[in-house]
Amino acid sequence: MRHPLVPLGALAGAAALLATGCSTGPSPATGQPRTTASQAAVGPVAAKGPAEVGANELGQVPVLMYHQLTAKPASVYDRTPADFRAELERLAREDYVPVTAGDFQTGRIDIPAGTHPVVLTFDDSTNSQVRLGADGTPAPDTAVAILAETAKKYPAFKPVATFFVNADAFSATGSAKALTWLKAHGYEVANHTDRHENLRSLDQAGAARAISAGQQAIEKAAPGTRVTSLALPFGAMPEPAGVAVQGTGYRYDGVYLVGANPSVSPFTKAFTPGAIPRIRSAGPKDEDAEFGSSRWLDKLAAGKNRYVSDGNPDTVAFPRAAQNELSPAFAKRARPY
């Protein structure tokens, strides 16, 4: 189904409702500082300062949205497995590192210095995203199989993503088996309501029930799952918007829209966790391509406002000229230069 592109201005009010073991001491053999496991993994760039890598942790982050992978796309929300593989490889070549929605929205962005976060999100829990064979391994050309292949080819590219699921998710595998597999492999399981209802078409109680039922379906299929993210079906915000954030049995750190631009950094004053925009995966000549991933990745690469990590998840580094953009909540972590 075609989703409307939701303007952000009308949704800003939702923001108010959200409120390794290696020693770093000197080596006894050399007298020089030890190299931590994480520094060794990312190479010498980790030792550089924020200015040297052009760190800008107040920059924009692409949150990409996928639905169905199919050999014969029938809508603008379908992509072929080859399209998906090519987009992941582009992201890897351009030094993007995936993080989950849950980590992004709370500022837990732990990626190497000089790289950029990207959030890969999947709606509707289709079998083209997750389908496990009899041996428990992902079927060829499914999203999780292609993610694993890309990570093997580009080791710095983490195979993590967020799956916004409905009730009876991943029917070919079964919800319990599929969701348990996702959790065991580092993926985030998140809510997309139970029956993909348009929340704006429901009254407050009805919208809350639809969200709560989706939460309960996840918890039933995979007990112990902590669900902290919600994607709005059709990008439709309920009235009042706070229903999307909190209700009986649920409370979310991030609520995700359908379109149609990169998100601001979670460390900025402008970040609205109750209305986080996403970018539809699309080729450069697809319908509405100006709102799609290919065009936006071009713009981010050409511009100067893309999120660039300083390699330290405990600090927020940025050019001093951007000081006024920093949220006061992160003042103690600030590292302007």
PDB file of C-alpha atoms in Angstrom, residues 89 93 148-157:
ATOM      1  CA  GLU A  89      27.309  -2.440  -0.780  1.00  0.00           C
ATOM      2  CA  ARG A  93      31.849   1.466   0.447  1.00  0.00           C
ATOM      3  CA  ALA A 148      25.091 -11.366   6.253  1.00  0.00           C
ATOM      4  CA  GLU A 149      26.697 -11.629   2.803  1.00  0.00           C
ATOM      5  CA  THR A 150      27.465  -7.914   2.787  1.00  0.00           C
ATOM      6  CA  ALA A 151      29.009  -8.051   6.250  1.00  0.00           C
ATOM      7  CA  LYS A 152      31.211 -10.964   5.177  1.00  0.00           C
ATOM      8  CA  LYS A 153      32.413  -8.997   2.141  1.00  0.00           C
ATOM      9  CA  TYR A 154      32.825  -5.754   4.131  1.00  0.00           C
ATOM     10  CA  PRO A 155      33.751  -6.722   7.719  1.00  0.00           C
ATOM     11  CA  ALA A 156      33.255  -3.168   9.069  1.00  0.00           C
ATOM     12  CA  PHE A 157      29.604  -3.280   7.983  1.00  0.00           C
TER      13      PHE A 157
END
